[in-house]
Amino acid sequence: MDTDVDVLVVGSGPVGATFARELHEAAPHLTILMVEAGPRLTDGVGANVRNLDLEDRRCVQRRATAWTGQTTSDTGRADGHLASRPGTFLVRTADVSGDDQTGMPAAAMSANVGGMAAHWTCACPRPGGSERIAFLGAAFDKAFDRAIDLLNVTNAAFPATEASQRLLQKLSTVFDRGRPPDRRVQPMPLACTPTGQSLPHWSGVDTILGQQQRLTIVPDTVCRRLLHRDGLVYAALLAGRHTGETHTVQVRAVAVAADALRTPQLLWASGIRPPALGKHLNDQPQIVSALALRENGVTTPPGPARETADRRDLLTGVLWIPFHEPDFPFHTQVMQVGTTPIDVPGAAVLDRPVVTWGRFTTKEIRPEDRVEFSDTDLDDFGMPRMSIHYGLTERDRATITRAKRDMVAQAEAVGDFFPGSQPRLLPAGSSLHYQGTVRMGQSHDGASVCDPHSRVWGFHNLYIGGNGVIPTATACNPTATAVALAVIAAGHLTAKLER
Ligand code: FAD
């Protein structure tokens, strides 16, 4: 490993990859070292494991989290307990017999090359209205266009079928009135390449990196601490995950893209503790349900053989009902499936096409919703142990009640809920879309961690990235937004380094 690099990128998820790609493209001579706490899972650099055959995929997913001893499950539950989704592990194992909205019991993370994007489902909607970071103005739209380019986002992931067109029409009748064209019901923008077959090729970090030449990725290596003086990070302490062996690398700049929980963890461990660090933690309350469509005869009925498949492979299309204020402060995904990725009693024998009808709502942002770090206890990676303090407000509960009620009323146009599959709120943390913990702000007023270029306040060469930087209450899937913010940050960093 180099002992002297231009830029150290911490974390190999889509945001770390965006820093690497953008820096390389703008200044190919820069040396970039990327460290990743977890292992390499596939031959391709951070490829999406959903492109693998089922057996290989299961094997890789098990390898990603076997060390935790936790159970994973597509439905988020196993044996009556919370389980993380394949490829992720829970921050802490918790029994949610009590209030599953307090303390964020379903909070989870990935540790592998490619980050969560080795496992993600690739929805990349554009934020609208109050989801947007107003002070970034047109710069955000330009960066978002670049993000969808990097992620290879398309609205044509699935071939249109008679059934999908009919569903689109039905939903449009219910939702489109009063919306501008770009906020009407439409196929979900998905990060993938259509293949002409039933399933597309899903994007991962390999898609973002492209043919990146001068990047070294070192797996199983934890960045334990950033060494800094007078607002300049000059070195980083790296440790072998399994060997514990440490060494120091000299840097000209650092980009920390270690997710919304571990980016503040590294800053904390490094003694960089601005007042807003870890605060304003913001998850998206997630409501799920499943419907049998009323029209029959188009989708193959689910049969017993399919039950052994990864149910996400049974997708035949995803529709998007965009967030649109004031009437619809929700983000809705309608997934057409042969059978369903959530537990639906009776779905396996029902001979009608199924859609899952899921909704994210916004959360009221409060500083007291936060992740904290211990000064004495360490986690499995040798980093300060985290604890999460989190709860819903009265306003959140009212928003969730409204979201559920509207789902029931609006579903009427489409089909019938399966018994037991009426809209239900998942345990807090289920969305995997944690935001706000290293939030961006317009001024250095103590309520934010970084400036509009994602540079940590008070530092010349320390940039951060990921969903944690997003300061607004969003309902849409956040990764494309986080990638867009990293595009802006990388542009700023390149200009500084080149000066
Ligand atoms: P991550 O992808 O989490 O990567 C961070 C990496 O940093 C990790 O690999 C971690 O090991 C590493 N790291 C942490 N600390 C250190 C350290 N100290 N030293 C070295 N390395 C470190 N989002 C969407 O927008 N749309 C979707 O449809 C969607 N679907 C999803 C479905 C699933 C099943 C999952 C698991 C996630 C999904 N997500 C989705 C979430 C999406 O994957 C994340 O938003 C995205 O990956 C975040 O990117 P990131 O680079 O900020 O962080």
mmCIF file with all atom_site columns, N, CA, C and O in Angstrom, residues 443-487:
data_model
loop_
_atom_site.group_PDB
_atom_site.id
_atom_site.type_symbol
_atom_site.label_atom_id
_atom_site.label_alt_id
_atom_site.label_comp_id
_atom_site.label_asym_id
_atom_site.label_entity_id
_atom_site.label_seq_id
_atom_site.pdbx_PDB_ins_code
_atom_site.Cartn_x
_atom_site.Cartn_y
_atom_site.Cartn_z
_atom_site.occupancy
_atom_site.B_iso_or_equiv
_atom_site.pdbx_formal_charge
_atom_site.auth_seq_id
_atom_site.auth_comp_id
_atom_site.auth_asym_id
_atom_site.auth_atom_id
_atom_site.pdbx_PDB_model_num
ATOM 1   N N  . SER A 1 443 ? -24.347 27.931 6.395  1.00 0.00 ? 443 SER A N  1
ATOM 2   C CA . SER A 1 443 ? -23.411 28.741 7.174  1.00 0.00 ? 443 SER A CA 1
ATOM 3   C C  . SER A 1 443 ? -22.930 27.942 8.391  1.00 0.00 ? 443 SER A C  1
ATOM 4   O O  . SER A 1 443 ? -23.585 26.988 8.822  1.00 0.00 ? 443 SER A O  1
ATOM 5   N N  . HIS A 1 444 ? -21.816 28.349 8.906  1.00 0.00 ? 444 HIS A N  1
ATOM 6   C CA . HIS A 1 444 ? -21.160 27.664 10.015 1.00 0.00 ? 444 HIS A CA 1
ATOM 7   C C  . HIS A 1 444 ? -21.810 28.111 11.330 1.00 0.00 ? 444 HIS A C  1
ATOM 8   O O  . HIS A 1 444 ? -21.225 28.840 12.115 1.00 0.00 ? 444 HIS A O  1
ATOM 9   N N  . ASP A 1 445 ? -23.049 27.646 11.550 1.00 0.00 ? 445 ASP A N  1
ATOM 10  C CA . ASP A 1 445 ? -23.808 28.145 12.702 1.00 0.00 ? 445 ASP A CA 1
ATOM 11  C C  . ASP A 1 445 ? -23.991 27.086 13.784 1.00 0.00 ? 445 ASP A C  1
ATOM 12  O O  . ASP A 1 445 ? -24.824 27.236 14.678 1.00 0.00 ? 445 ASP A O  1
ATOM 13  N N  . GLY A 1 446 ? -23.282 25.999 13.679 1.00 0.00 ? 446 GLY A N  1
ATOM 14  C CA . GLY A 1 446 ? -23.373 24.952 14.700 1.00 0.00 ? 446 GLY A CA 1
ATOM 15  C C  . GLY A 1 446 ? -24.446 23.918 14.427 1.00 0.00 ? 446 GLY A C  1
ATOM 16  O O  . GLY A 1 446 ? -24.521 22.889 15.093 1.00 0.00 ? 446 GLY A O  1
ATOM 17  N N  . ALA A 1 447 ? -25.300 24.168 13.419 1.00 0.00 ? 447 ALA A N  1
ATOM 18  C CA . ALA A 1 447 ? -26.383 23.222 13.131 1.00 0.00 ? 447 ALA A CA 1
ATOM 19  C C  . ALA A 1 447 ? -26.022 22.277 11.988 1.00 0.00 ? 447 ALA A C  1
ATOM 20  O O  . ALA A 1 447 ? -26.832 21.447 11.595 1.00 0.00 ? 447 ALA A O  1
ATOM 21  N N  . SER A 1 448 ? -24.830 22.417 11.447 1.00 0.00 ? 448 SER A N  1
ATOM 22  C CA . SER A 1 448 ? -24.427 21.530 10.354 1.00 0.00 ? 448 SER A CA 1
ATOM 23  C C  . SER A 1 448 ? -22.964 21.138 10.554 1.00 0.00 ? 448 SER A C  1
ATOM 24  O O  . SER A 1 448 ? -22.239 21.733 11.355 1.00 0.00 ? 448 SER A O  1
ATOM 25  N N  . VAL A 1 449 ? -22.544 20.134 9.793  1.00 0.00 ? 449 VAL A N  1
ATOM 26  C CA . VAL A 1 449 ? -21.177 19.612 9.933  1.00 0.00 ? 449 VAL A CA 1
ATOM 27  C C  . VAL A 1 449 ? -20.308 20.045 8.758  1.00 0.00 ? 449 VAL A C  1
ATOM 28  O O  . VAL A 1 449 ? -19.097 20.207 8.899  1.00 0.00 ? 449 VAL A O  1
ATOM 29  N N  . CYS A 1 450 ? -20.936 20.229 7.587  1.00 0.00 ? 450 CYS A N  1
ATOM 30  C CA . CYS A 1 450 ? -20.121 20.594 6.418  1.00 0.00 ? 450 CYS A CA 1
ATOM 31  C C  . CYS A 1 450 ? -20.779 21.715 5.624  1.00 0.00 ? 450 CYS A C  1
ATOM 32  O O  . CYS A 1 450 ? -21.965 22.015 5.788  1.00 0.00 ? 450 CYS A O  1
ATOM 33  N N  . ASP A 1 451 ? -19.965 22.303 4.740  1.00 0.00 ? 451 ASP A N  1
ATOM 34  C CA . ASP A 1 451 ? -20.445 23.425 3.922  1.00 0.00 ? 451 ASP A CA 1
ATOM 35  C C  . ASP A 1 451 ? -21.114 22.898 2.639  1.00 0.00 ? 451 ASP A C  1
ATOM 36  O O  . ASP A 1 451 ? -21.183 21.682 2.441  1.00 0.00 ? 451 ASP A O  1
ATOM 37  N N  . PRO A 1 452 ? -21.609 23.772 1.767  1.00 0.00 ? 452 PRO A N  1
ATOM 38  C CA . PRO A 1 452 ? -22.317 23.291 0.575  1.00 0.00 ? 452 PRO A CA 1
ATOM 39  C C  . PRO A 1 452 ? -21.449 22.478 -0.396 1.00 0.00 ? 452 PRO A C  1
ATOM 40  O O  . PRO A 1 452 ? -21.969 21.880 -1.328 1.00 0.00 ? 452 PRO A O  1
ATOM 41  N N  . HIS A 1 453 ? -20.137 22.466 -0.165 1.00 0.00 ? 453 HIS A N  1
ATOM 42  C CA . HIS A 1 453 ? -19.272 21.597 -0.974 1.00 0.00 ? 453 HIS A CA 1
ATOM 43  C C  . HIS A 1 453 ? -18.925 20.317 -0.221 1.00 0.00 ? 453 HIS A C  1
ATOM 44  O O  . HIS A 1 453 ? -17.982 19.607 -0.597 1.00 0.00 ? 453 HIS A O  1
ATOM 45  N N  . SER A 1 454 ? -19.613 20.050 0.873  1.00 0.00 ? 454 SER A N  1
ATOM 46  C CA . SER A 1 454 ? -19.396 18.853 1.706  1.00 0.00 ? 454 SER A CA 1
ATOM 47  C C  . SER A 1 454 ? -18.041 18.882 2.411  1.00 0.00 ? 454 SER A C  1
ATOM 48  O O  . SER A 1 454 ? -17.509 17.838 2.808  1.00 0.00 ? 454 SER A O  1
ATOM 49  N N  . ARG A 1 455 ? -17.462 20.062 2.559  1.00 0.00 ? 455 ARG A N  1
ATOM 50  C CA . ARG A 1 455 ? -16.194 20.183 3.283  1.00 0.00 ? 455 ARG A CA 1
ATOM 51  C C  . ARG A 1 455 ? -16.504 20.482 4.744  1.00 0.00 ? 455 ARG A C  1
ATOM 52  O O  . ARG A 1 455 ? -17.312 21.362 5.042  1.00 0.00 ? 455 ARG A O  1
ATOM 53  N N  . VAL A 1 456 ? -15.886 19.719 5.635  1.00 0.00 ? 456 VAL A N  1
ATOM 54  C CA . VAL A 1 456 ? -16.173 19.890 7.063  1.00 0.00 ? 456 VAL A CA 1
ATOM 55  C C  . VAL A 1 456 ? -15.786 21.304 7.484  1.00 0.00 ? 456 VAL A C  1
ATOM 56  O O  . VAL A 1 456 ? -14.683 21.779 7.160  1.00 0.00 ? 456 VAL A O  1
ATOM 57  N N  . TRP A 1 457 ? -16.709 21.943 8.163  1.00 0.00 ? 457 TRP A N  1
ATOM 58  C CA . TRP A 1 457 ? -16.455 23.327 8.608  1.00 0.00 ? 457 TRP A CA 1
ATOM 59  C C  . TRP A 1 457 ? -15.132 23.386 9.381  1.00 0.00 ? 457 TRP A C  1
ATOM 60  O O  . TRP A 1 457 ? -14.870 22.538 10.244 1.00 0.00 ? 457 TRP A O  1
ATOM 61  N N  . GLY A 1 458 ? -14.345 24.365 9.057  1.00 0.00 ? 458 GLY A N  1
ATOM 62  C CA . GLY A 1 458 ? -13.094 24.566 9.786  1.00 0.00 ? 458 GLY A CA 1
ATOM 63  C C  . GLY A 1 458 ? -11.927 23.764 9.203  1.00 0.00 ? 458 GLY A C  1
ATOM 64  O O  . GLY A 1 458 ? -10.808 23.881 9.692  1.00 0.00 ? 458 GLY A O  1
ATOM 65  N N  . PHE A 1 459 ? -12.175 22.949 8.185  1.00 0.00 ? 459 PHE A N  1
ATOM 66  C CA . PHE A 1 459 ? -11.101 22.159 7.563  1.00 0.00 ? 459 PHE A CA 1
ATOM 67  C C  . PHE A 1 459 ? -10.882 22.600 6.119  1.00 0.00 ? 459 PHE A C  1
ATOM 68  O O  . PHE A 1 459 ? -11.811 23.001 5.419  1.00 0.00 ? 459 PHE A O  1
ATOM 69  N N  . HIS A 1 460 ? -9.610  22.490 5.692  1.00 0.00 ? 460 HIS A N  1
ATOM 70  C CA . HIS A 1 460 ? -9.280  22.863 4.308  1.00 0.00 ? 460 HIS A CA 1
ATOM 71  C C  . HIS A 1 460 ? -9.419  21.679 3.371  1.00 0.00 ? 460 HIS A C  1
ATOM 72  O O  . HIS A 1 460 ? -9.735  21.840 2.197  1.00 0.00 ? 460 HIS A O  1
ATOM 73  N N  . ASN A 1 461 ? -9.165  20.475 3.870  1.00 0.00 ? 461 ASN A N  1
ATOM 74  C CA . ASN A 1 461 ? -9.006  19.332 2.949  1.00 0.00 ? 461 ASN A CA 1
ATOM 75  C C  . ASN A 1 461 ? -9.750  18.082 3.419  1.00 0.00 ? 461 ASN A C  1
ATOM 76  O O  . ASN A 1 461 ? -9.369  16.982 3.058  1.00 0.00 ? 461 ASN A O  1
ATOM 77  N N  . LEU A 1 462 ? -10.794 18.269 4.218  1.00 0.00 ? 462 LEU A N  1
ATOM 78  C CA . LEU A 1 462 ? -11.565 17.122 4.702  1.00 0.00 ? 462 LEU A CA 1
ATOM 79  C C  . LEU A 1 462 ? -12.996 17.218 4.168  1.00 0.00 ? 462 LEU A C  1
ATOM 80  O O  . LEU A 1 462 ? -13.759 18.113 4.541  1.00 0.00 ? 462 LEU A O  1
ATOM 81  N N  . TYR A 1 463 ? -13.330 16.283 3.278  1.00 0.00 ? 463 TYR A N  1
ATOM 82  C CA . TYR A 1 463 ? -14.651 16.247 2.645  1.00 0.00 ? 463 TYR A CA 1
ATOM 83  C C  . TYR A 1 463 ? -15.396 15.005 3.143  1.00 0.00 ? 463 TYR A C  1
ATOM 84  O O  . TYR A 1 463 ? -14.784 13.986 3.461  1.00 0.00 ? 463 TYR A O  1
ATOM 85  N N  . ILE A 1 464 ? -16.715 15.110 3.192  1.00 0.00 ? 464 ILE A N  1
ATOM 86  C CA . ILE A 1 464 ? -17.511 13.965 3.628  1.00 0.00 ? 464 ILE A CA 1
ATOM 87  C C  . ILE A 1 464 ? -18.624 13.718 2.612  1.00 0.00 ? 464 ILE A C  1
ATOM 88  O O  . ILE A 1 464 ? -18.977 14.602 1.833  1.00 0.00 ? 464 ILE A O  1
ATOM 89  N N  . GLY A 1 465 ? -19.140 12.493 2.623  1.00 0.00 ? 465 GLY A N  1
ATOM 90  C CA . GLY A 1 465 ? -20.180 12.172 1.650  1.00 0.00 ? 465 GLY A CA 1
ATOM 91  C C  . GLY A 1 465 ? -21.114 11.114 2.188  1.00 0.00 ? 465 GLY A C  1
ATOM 92  O O  . GLY A 1 465 ? -20.848 10.486 3.212  1.00 0.00 ? 465 GLY A O  1
ATOM 93  N N  . GLY A 1 466 ? -22.214 10.937 1.473  1.00 0.00 ? 466 GLY A N  1
ATOM 94  C CA . GLY A 1 466 ? -23.186 9.908  1.846  1.00 0.00 ? 466 GLY A CA 1
ATOM 95  C C  . GLY A 1 466 ? -24.514 10.524 2.232  1.00 0.00 ? 466 GLY A C  1
ATOM 96  O O  . GLY A 1 466 ? -24.678 11.746 2.283  1.00 0.00 ? 466 GLY A O  1
ATOM 97  N N  . ASN A 1 467 ? -25.465 9.652  2.542  1.00 0.00 ? 467 ASN A N  1
ATOM 98  C CA . ASN A 1 467 ? -26.806 10.128 2.880  1.00 0.00 ? 467 ASN A CA 1
ATOM 99  C C  . ASN A 1 467 ? -26.791 11.023 4.124  1.00 0.00 ? 467 ASN A C  1
ATOM 100 O O  . ASN A 1 467 ? -27.670 11.865 4.302  1.00 0.00 ? 467 ASN A O  1
ATOM 101 N N  . GLY A 1 468 ? -25.800 10.840 4.979  1.00 0.00 ? 468 GLY A N  1
ATOM 102 C CA . GLY A 1 468 ? -25.703 11.642 6.192  1.00 0.00 ? 468 GLY A CA 1
ATOM 103 C C  . GLY A 1 468 ? -25.540 13.123 5.910  1.00 0.00 ? 468 GLY A C  1
ATOM 104 O O  . GLY A 1 468 ? -25.813 13.967 6.766  1.00 0.00 ? 468 GLY A O  1
ATOM 105 N N  . VAL A 1 469 ? -25.090 13.471 4.701  1.00 0.00 ? 469 VAL A N  1
ATOM 106 C CA . VAL A 1 469 ? -24.872 14.880 4.363  1.00 0.00 ? 469 VAL A CA 1
ATOM 107 C C  . VAL A 1 469 ? -26.201 15.583 4.028  1.00 0.00 ? 469 VAL A C  1
ATOM 108 O O  . VAL A 1 469 ? -26.333 16.790 4.144  1.00 0.00 ? 469 VAL A O  1
ATOM 109 N N  . ILE A 1 470 ? -27.203 14.798 3.628  1.00 0.00 ? 470 ILE A N  1
ATOM 110 C CA . ILE A 1 470 ? -28.481 15.383 3.190  1.00 0.00 ? 470 ILE A CA 1
ATOM 111 C C  . ILE A 1 470 ? -29.182 16.047 4.387  1.00 0.00 ? 470 ILE A C  1
ATOM 112 O O  . ILE A 1 470 ? -29.482 15.378 5.379  1.00 0.00 ? 470 ILE A O  1
ATOM 113 N N  . PRO A 1 471 ? -29.450 17.356 4.304  1.00 0.00 ? 471 PRO A N  1
ATOM 114 C CA . PRO A 1 471 ? -30.029 18.043 5.467  1.00 0.00 ? 471 PRO A CA 1
ATOM 115 C C  . PRO A 1 471 ? -31.544 18.106 5.473  1.00 0.00 ? 471 PRO A C  1
ATOM 116 O O  . PRO A 1 471 ? -32.143 18.483 6.473  1.00 0.00 ? 471 PRO A O  1
ATOM 117 N N  . THR A 1 472 ? -32.185 17.773 4.356  1.00 0.00 ? 472 THR A N  1
ATOM 118 C CA . THR A 1 472 ? -33.631 17.951 4.257  1.00 0.00 ? 472 THR A CA 1
ATOM 119 C C  . THR A 1 472 ? -34.368 16.671 4.649  1.00 0.00 ? 472 THR A C  1
ATOM 120 O O  . THR A 1 472 ? -33.777 15.597 4.701  1.00 0.00 ? 472 THR A O  1
ATOM 121 N N  . ALA A 1 473 ? -35.673 16.810 4.883  1.00 0.00 ? 473 ALA A N  1
ATOM 122 C CA . ALA A 1 473 ? -36.492 15.631 5.181  1.00 0.00 ? 473 ALA A CA 1
ATOM 123 C C  . ALA A 1 473 ? -36.959 15.065 3.849  1.00 0.00 ? 473 ALA A C  1
ATOM 124 O O  . ALA A 1 473 ? -37.854 15.609 3.221  1.00 0.00 ? 473 ALA A O  1
ATOM 125 N N  . THR A 1 474 ? -36.335 13.994 3.421  1.00 0.00 ? 474 THR A N  1
ATOM 126 C CA . THR A 1 474 ? -36.709 13.412 2.127  1.00 0.00 ? 474 THR A CA 1
ATOM 127 C C  . THR A 1 474 ? -37.569 12.174 2.346  1.00 0.00 ? 474 THR A C  1
ATOM 128 O O  . THR A 1 474 ? -37.496 11.523 3.387  1.00 0.00 ? 474 THR A O  1
ATOM 129 N N  . ALA A 1 475 ? -38.348 11.851 1.321  1.00 0.00 ? 475 ALA A N  1
ATOM 130 C CA . ALA A 1 475 ? -39.077 10.582 1.337  1.00 0.00 ? 475 ALA A CA 1
ATOM 131 C C  . ALA A 1 475 ? -38.542 9.660  0.240  1.00 0.00 ? 475 ALA A C  1
ATOM 132 O O  . ALA A 1 475 ? -38.724 8.458  0.300  1.00 0.00 ? 475 ALA A O  1
ATOM 133 N N  . CYS A 1 476 ? -37.855 10.253 -0.751 1.00 0.00 ? 476 CYS A N  1
ATOM 134 C CA . CYS A 1 476 ? -37.393 9.416  -1.876 1.00 0.00 ? 476 CYS A CA 1
ATOM 135 C C  . CYS A 1 476 ? -36.086 8.720  -1.528 1.00 0.00 ? 476 CYS A C  1
ATOM 136 O O  . CYS A 1 476 ? -35.325 9.190  -0.683 1.00 0.00 ? 476 CYS A O  1
ATOM 137 N N  . ASN A 1 477 ? -35.807 7.624  -2.216 1.00 0.00 ? 477 ASN A N  1
ATOM 138 C CA . ASN A 1 477 ? -34.555 6.895  -1.995 1.00 0.00 ? 477 ASN A CA 1
ATOM 139 C C  . ASN A 1 477 ? -33.381 7.865  -2.200 1.00 0.00 ? 477 ASN A C  1
ATOM 140 O O  . ASN A 1 477 ? -33.338 8.577  -3.206 1.00 0.00 ? 477 ASN A O  1
ATOM 141 N N  . PRO A 1 478 ? -32.422 7.875  -1.293 1.00 0.00 ? 478 PRO A N  1
ATOM 142 C CA . PRO A 1 478 ? -31.476 8.991  -1.271 1.00 0.00 ? 478 PRO A CA 1
ATOM 143 C C  . PRO A 1 478 ? -30.154 8.808  -2.022 1.00 0.00 ? 478 PRO A C  1
ATOM 144 O O  . PRO A 1 478 ? -29.382 9.761  -2.137 1.00 0.00 ? 478 PRO A O  1
ATOM 145 N N  . THR A 1 479 ? -29.876 7.594  -2.532 1.00 0.00 ? 479 THR A N  1
ATOM 146 C CA . THR A 1 479 ? -28.498 7.367  -3.006 1.00 0.00 ? 479 THR A CA 1
ATOM 147 C C  . THR A 1 479 ? -28.107 8.283  -4.162 1.00 0.00 ? 479 THR A C  1
ATOM 148 O O  . THR A 1 479 ? -27.003 8.836  -4.173 1.00 0.00 ? 479 THR A O  1
ATOM 149 N N  . ALA A 1 480 ? -29.012 8.466  -5.121 1.00 0.00 ? 480 ALA A N  1
ATOM 150 C CA . ALA A 1 480 ? -28.656 9.321  -6.261 1.00 0.00 ? 480 ALA A CA 1
ATOM 151 C C  . ALA A 1 480 ? -28.396 10.756 -5.786 1.00 0.00 ? 480 ALA A C  1
ATOM 152 O O  . ALA A 1 480 ? -27.506 11.441 -6.309 1.00 0.00 ? 480 ALA A O  1
ATOM 153 N N  . THR A 1 481 ? -29.148 11.187 -4.772 1.00 0.00 ? 481 THR A N  1
ATOM 154 C CA . THR A 1 481 ? -28.906 12.531 -4.217 1.00 0.00 ? 481 THR A CA 1
ATOM 155 C C  . THR A 1 481 ? -27.522 12.593 -3.568 1.00 0.00 ? 481 THR A C  1
ATOM 156 O O  . THR A 1 481 ? -26.767 13.552 -3.760 1.00 0.00 ? 481 THR A O  1
ATOM 157 N N  . ALA A 1 482 ? -27.176 11.543 -2.804 1.00 0.00 ? 482 ALA A N  1
ATOM 158 C CA . ALA A 1 482 ? -25.856 11.522 -2.148 1.00 0.00 ? 482 ALA A CA 1
ATOM 159 C C  . ALA A 1 482 ? -24.739 11.491 -3.191 1.00 0.00 ? 482 ALA A C  1
ATOM 160 O O  . ALA A 1 482 ? -23.688 12.135 -3.019 1.00 0.00 ? 482 ALA A O  1
ATOM 161 N N  . VAL A 1 483 ? -24.964 10.773 -4.280 1.00 0.00 ? 483 VAL A N  1
ATOM 162 C CA . VAL A 1 483 ? -23.962 10.736 -5.354 1.00 0.00 ? 483 VAL A CA 1
ATOM 163 C C  . VAL A 1 483 ? -23.832 12.137 -5.972 1.00 0.00 ? 483 VAL A C  1
ATOM 164 O O  . VAL A 1 483 ? -22.727 12.620 -6.236 1.00 0.00 ? 483 VAL A O  1
ATOM 165 N N  . ALA A 1 484 ? -24.960 12.811 -6.152 1.00 0.00 ? 484 ALA A N  1
ATOM 166 C CA . ALA A 1 484 ? -24.923 14.174 -6.713 1.00 0.00 ? 484 ALA A CA 1
ATOM 167 C C  . ALA A 1 484 ? -24.123 15.111 -5.800 1.00 0.00 ? 484 ALA A C  1
ATOM 168 O O  . ALA A 1 484 ? -23.315 15.921 -6.276 1.00 0.00 ? 484 ALA A O  1
ATOM 169 N N  . LEU A 1 485 ? -24.325 14.992 -4.504 1.00 0.00 ? 485 LEU A N  1
ATOM 170 C CA . LEU A 1 485 ? -23.579 15.859 -3.572 1.00 0.00 ? 485 LEU A CA 1
ATOM 171 C C  . LEU A 1 485 ? -22.083 15.542 -3.630 1.00 0.00 ? 485 LEU A C  1
ATOM 172 O O  . LEU A 1 485 ? -21.237 16.430 -3.505 1.00 0.00 ? 485 LEU A O  1
ATOM 173 N N  . ALA A 1 486 ? -21.748 14.269 -3.849 1.00 0.00 ? 486 ALA A N  1
ATOM 174 C CA . ALA A 1 486 ? -20.327 13.896 -3.971 1.00 0.00 ? 486 ALA A CA 1
ATOM 175 C C  . ALA A 1 486 ? -19.729 14.430 -5.267 1.00 0.00 ? 486 ALA A C  1
ATOM 176 O O  . ALA A 1 486 ? -18.539 14.760 -5.323 1.00 0.00 ? 486 ALA A O  1
ATOM 177 N N  . VAL A 1 487 ? -20.572 14.535 -6.313 1.00 0.00 ? 487 VAL A N  1
ATOM 178 C CA . VAL A 1 487 ? -20.090 15.126 -7.568 1.00 0.00 ? 487 VAL A CA 1
ATOM 179 C C  . VAL A 1 487 ? -19.679 16.586 -7.311 1.00 0.00 ? 487 VAL A C  1
ATOM 180 O O  . VAL A 1 487 ? -18.608 17.037 -7.719 1.00 0.00 ? 487 VAL A O  1
#
